[in-house]
Structures are given as structure tokens and as C-alpha cells.
Amino acid sequence: MTEIKLYKRPLKGLKIIALTIPFIVIGIWMINKEPIGTSDYTMGWLCTCFFALGIPVGLFQTFDRRPQIIITENGIWDRTTKQDEIRWEQIKGAYPLDIYKQKFVSLVVDDTFVLKKNLYKWAAKINEAIGAQKVNLLISQLKIDEHVMTEFIIEIIAIEKENRQNIIKKYFDT
């Protein structure tokens, strides 16, 4: 059975680290420049401590080697959705979604797919307002375009199970 694993881009973690370092440097500069007890000294410590939290987050993002999405002939599994594998037969359609430069692929699923954890009412209202579905795959961290992923999903749900391996090879060159 063909299994494709999609991983996060490590560049995302390096960007986080690169963006936090200047603020850490500014905080350390404020600590060294100002006398103890002043508000600028305190702000320097707060700035340094807060932005220093970005370093472990960035390192985790960079070195996290767990697959985010696994695609098989049977279905698709996304680690961020905290759901079981979604079988291709359960998907009715898919469309790309862009929310503040975060790329998603929204999956329209049928009634046979049961969510492990239901959305809060306020979250369901937000999903409805922005045009999202119950299941949305976060694509912006992956090395794949959301339009290509959408085309792939639409094509694979329309084909019989015996021919799915050919579609997977077509899109992912296994």
C-alpha cells in the first residue's frame, strides 16, 4: 500500500527564531542600560523573558520530524485535526481556504464521519462565518500548494479504490 507522509517545513521554525532574537537583544540592552528598579529595566526583563519563549518553540518547529499529514489509498490523516483517518468515501468535496495568509483545505464530509471532539458553539459559528468546514487541513506549514492538494483530493474521491495508487503517484512522484 502506498503511503505518503507530508512534513512541516523547517524554515518556519527558523523564521520564528530569527524574529525573536532582535527583541531578546533589545531586552538585554534595556537591562544593561537602565538602573535596577526603573520601569525600563522591568520592561527589558519582560521583553527578554517573553520573546525568549520563541526560541524553544522555533527549535521544536525546526526539528519536529513527525509527519503532519499521511495519505494512503484508504484515506487521509492530519495530526493537527486530532481526528481518525478520514476515508476517501466519506469526503464529498474539498476547497482551498485562505485565512490571514494561513492556507487550509476544507473537507466537506458526509454524515458517516463522526468527529472525535465536537467544536464549541462559538468555534462552529466562526467556521460558518469564514466558510470553513468541520474538518480543515492546515497546509501553510507543508511543502505543498493548497490548490494542488485540493485538486488531488477532488480527483482521488472521484475514482475507484483500485486506481487510487496511480493518482497518488501522479501527484507525489513516489
GROMACS .gro file of C-alpha atoms in nm:
model
  174
    1MET     CA    1   0.000   0.000   0.000
    2THR     CA    2   0.126   0.343  -0.094
    3GLU     CA    3   0.171   0.582   0.196
    4ILE     CA    4   0.273   0.945   0.153
    5LYS     CA    5   0.391   1.144   0.454
    6LEU     CA    6   0.394   1.524   0.441
    7TYR     CA    7   0.617   1.707   0.688
    8LYS     CA    8   0.633   2.064   0.813
    9ARG     CA    9   0.882   2.299   0.654
   10PRO     CA   10   1.174   2.355   0.893
   11LEU     CA   11   1.210   2.709   0.760
   12LYS     CA   12   0.901   2.809   0.963
   13GLY     CA   13   1.084   2.738   1.290
   14LEU     CA   14   1.392   2.926   1.176
   15LYS     CA   15   1.174   3.229   1.096
   16ILE     CA   16   1.035   3.223   1.449
   17ILE     CA   17   1.386   3.216   1.595
   18ALA     CA   18   1.505   3.493   1.362
   19LEU     CA   19   1.210   3.714   1.457
   20THR     CA   20   1.256   3.669   1.833
   21ILE     CA   21   1.632   3.732   1.851
   22PRO     CA   22   1.614   4.111   1.785
   23PHE     CA   23   1.358   4.154   2.066
   24ILE     CA   24   1.571   3.949   2.303
   25VAL     CA   25   1.873   4.167   2.217
   26ILE     CA   26   1.668   4.484   2.277
   27GLY     CA   27   1.553   4.346   2.613
   28ILE     CA   28   1.909   4.262   2.720
   29TRP     CA   29   2.023   4.606   2.605
   30MET     CA   30   1.749   4.767   2.820
   31ILE     CA   31   1.851   4.556   3.122
   32ASN     CA   32   2.216   4.659   3.089
   33LYS     CA   33   2.146   5.028   3.013
   34GLU     CA   34   1.886   5.113   3.278
   35PRO     CA   35   1.936   5.120   3.657
   36ILE     CA   36   1.773   4.844   3.862
   37GLY     CA   37   1.416   4.920   3.966
   38THR     CA   38   1.318   5.150   3.681
   39SER     CA   39   1.024   5.071   3.456
   40ASP     CA   40   1.253   5.036   3.154
   41TYR     CA   41   1.463   4.780   3.342
   42THR     CA   42   1.148   4.581   3.424
   43MET     CA   43   1.026   4.608   3.065
   44GLY     CA   44   1.365   4.481   2.948
   45TRP     CA   45   1.325   4.170   3.161
   46LEU     CA   46   0.966   4.118   3.046
   47CYS     CA   47   1.066   4.161   2.682
   48THR     CA   48   1.361   3.922   2.717
   49CYS     CA   49   1.164   3.654   2.902
   50PHE     CA   50   0.860   3.672   2.674
   51PHE     CA   51   1.047   3.662   2.343
   52ALA     CA   52   1.293   3.402   2.473
   53LEU     CA   53   0.996   3.162   2.474
   54GLY     CA   54   1.011   3.179   2.094
   55ILE     CA   55   1.348   3.002   2.091
   56PRO     CA   56   1.222   2.661   2.218
   57VAL     CA   57   0.909   2.694   2.003
   58GLY     CA   58   1.122   2.764   1.697
   59LEU     CA   59   1.358   2.478   1.777
   60PHE     CA   60   1.063   2.241   1.819
   61GLN     CA   61   0.916   2.355   1.486
   62THR     CA   62   1.253   2.311   1.314
   63PHE     CA   63   1.337   1.966   1.447
   64ASP     CA   64   0.988   1.811   1.471
   65ARG     CA   65   1.010   1.520   1.230
   66ARG     CA   66   0.666   1.371   1.285
   67PRO     CA   67   0.451   1.364   0.972
   68GLN     CA   68   0.170   1.618   0.974
   69ILE     CA   69  -0.041   1.454   0.703
   70ILE     CA   70  -0.040   1.089   0.596
   71ILE     CA   71  -0.211   0.999   0.270
   72THR     CA   72  -0.293   0.639   0.184
   73GLU     CA   73  -0.517   0.462  -0.066
   74ASN     CA   74  -0.779   0.437   0.209
   75GLY     CA   75  -0.788   0.796   0.329
   76ILE     CA   76  -0.610   1.097   0.473
   77TRP     CA   77  -0.498   1.164   0.831
   78ASP     CA   78  -0.393   1.504   0.965
   79ARG     CA   79  -0.220   1.528   1.302
   80THR     CA   80  -0.348   1.880   1.369
   81THR     CA   81  -0.717   1.787   1.343
   82LYS     CA   82  -0.691   1.527   1.622
   83GLN     CA   83  -0.931   1.301   1.430
   84ASP     CA   84  -0.910   0.947   1.299
   85GLU     CA   85  -0.823   0.881   0.937
   86ILE     CA   86  -1.083   1.028   0.705
   87ARG     CA   87  -1.173   0.769   0.444
   88TRP     CA   88  -1.197   0.889   0.083
   89GLU     CA   89  -1.553   0.758   0.068
   90GLN     CA   90  -1.651   0.996   0.349
   91ILE     CA   91  -1.528   1.307   0.168
   92LYS     CA   92  -1.785   1.474  -0.061
   93GLY     CA   93  -1.567   1.764  -0.172
   94ALA     CA   94  -1.281   1.997  -0.090
   95TYR     CA   95  -1.192   2.359  -0.147
   96PRO     CA   96  -0.897   2.586  -0.059
   97LEU     CA   97  -0.936   2.845   0.212
   98ASP     CA   98  -0.709   3.137   0.299
   99ILE     CA   99  -0.747   3.290   0.646
  100TYR     CA  100  -0.499   3.572   0.710
  101LYS     CA  101  -0.231   3.407   0.493
  102GLN     CA  102  -0.283   3.068   0.659
  103LYS     CA  103  -0.366   2.816   0.388
  104PHE     CA  104  -0.625   2.546   0.456
  105VAL     CA  105  -0.807   2.281   0.257
  106SER     CA  106  -1.163   2.246   0.386
  107LEU     CA  107  -1.309   1.898   0.356
  108VAL     CA  108  -1.681   1.853   0.311
  109VAL     CA  109  -1.751   1.521   0.483
  110ASP     CA  110  -2.069   1.314   0.489
  111ASP     CA  111  -2.269   1.207   0.795
  112THR     CA  112  -2.076   0.879   0.837
  113PHE     CA  113  -1.769   1.069   0.957
  114VAL     CA  114  -1.804   1.126   1.329
  115LEU     CA  115  -1.592   1.393   1.491
  116LYS     CA  116  -1.399   1.270   1.795
  117LYS     CA  117  -1.441   1.606   1.959
  118ASN     CA  118  -1.722   1.843   1.868
  119LEU     CA  119  -1.649   2.210   1.818
  120TYR     CA  120  -1.758   2.464   2.073
  121LYS     CA  121  -2.064   2.662   1.965
  122TRP     CA  122  -1.861   2.981   1.923
  123ALA     CA  123  -1.599   2.796   1.714
  124ALA     CA  124  -1.870   2.644   1.493
  125LYS     CA  125  -2.015   2.993   1.435
  126ILE     CA  126  -1.672   3.128   1.338
  127ASN     CA  127  -1.620   2.834   1.099
  128GLU     CA  128  -1.955   2.906   0.940
  129ALA     CA  129  -1.882   3.279   0.911
  130ILE     CA  130  -1.546   3.230   0.735
  131GLY     CA  131  -1.668   2.948   0.511
  132ALA     CA  132  -1.476   2.666   0.678
  133GLN     CA  133  -1.598   2.312   0.743
  134LYS     CA  134  -1.581   2.082   1.044
  135VAL     CA  135  -1.255   1.937   0.913
  136ASN     CA  136  -0.988   2.172   0.779
  137LEU     CA  137  -0.636   2.063   0.685
  138LEU     CA  138  -0.364   2.318   0.766
  139ILE     CA  139  -0.148   2.332   0.454
  140SER     CA  140   0.057   2.651   0.504
  141GLN     CA  141   0.325   2.468   0.705
  142LEU     CA  142   0.370   2.194   0.443
  143LYS     CA  143   0.574   2.172   0.125
  144ILE     CA  144   0.262   2.156  -0.095
  145ASP     CA  145   0.036   2.418  -0.253
  146GLU     CA  146  -0.323   2.427  -0.126
  147HIS     CA  147  -0.461   2.430  -0.481
  148VAL     CA  148  -0.261   2.119  -0.576
  149MET     CA  149  -0.380   1.945  -0.259
  150THR     CA  150  -0.740   2.040  -0.335
  151GLU     CA  151  -0.713   1.909  -0.693
  152PHE     CA  152  -0.562   1.587  -0.561
  153ILE     CA  153  -0.842   1.533  -0.309
  154ILE     CA  154  -1.116   1.608  -0.563
  155GLU     CA  155  -0.957   1.371  -0.813
  156ILE     CA  156  -0.899   1.086  -0.568
  157ILE     CA  157  -1.250   1.090  -0.422
  158ALA     CA  158  -1.399   1.056  -0.770
  159ILE     CA  159  -1.205   0.742  -0.863
  160GLU     CA  160  -1.237   0.375  -0.765
  161LYS     CA  161  -1.014   0.232  -0.494
  162GLU     CA  162  -0.813   0.020  -0.741
  163ASN     CA  163  -0.690   0.328  -0.929
  164ARG     CA  164  -0.606   0.548  -0.631
  165GLN     CA  165  -0.244   0.441  -0.625
  166ASN     CA  166  -0.199   0.588  -0.975
  167ILE     CA  167  -0.343   0.923  -0.864
  168ILE     CA  168  -0.113   0.929  -0.559
  169LYS     CA  169   0.188   0.858  -0.784
  170LYS     CA  170   0.075   1.129  -1.026
  171TYR     CA  171   0.073   1.399  -0.758
  172PHE     CA  172   0.353   1.286  -0.527
  173ASP     CA  173   0.601   1.101  -0.755
  174THR     CA  174   0.659   0.806  -0.522
   0.00000   0.00000   0.00000
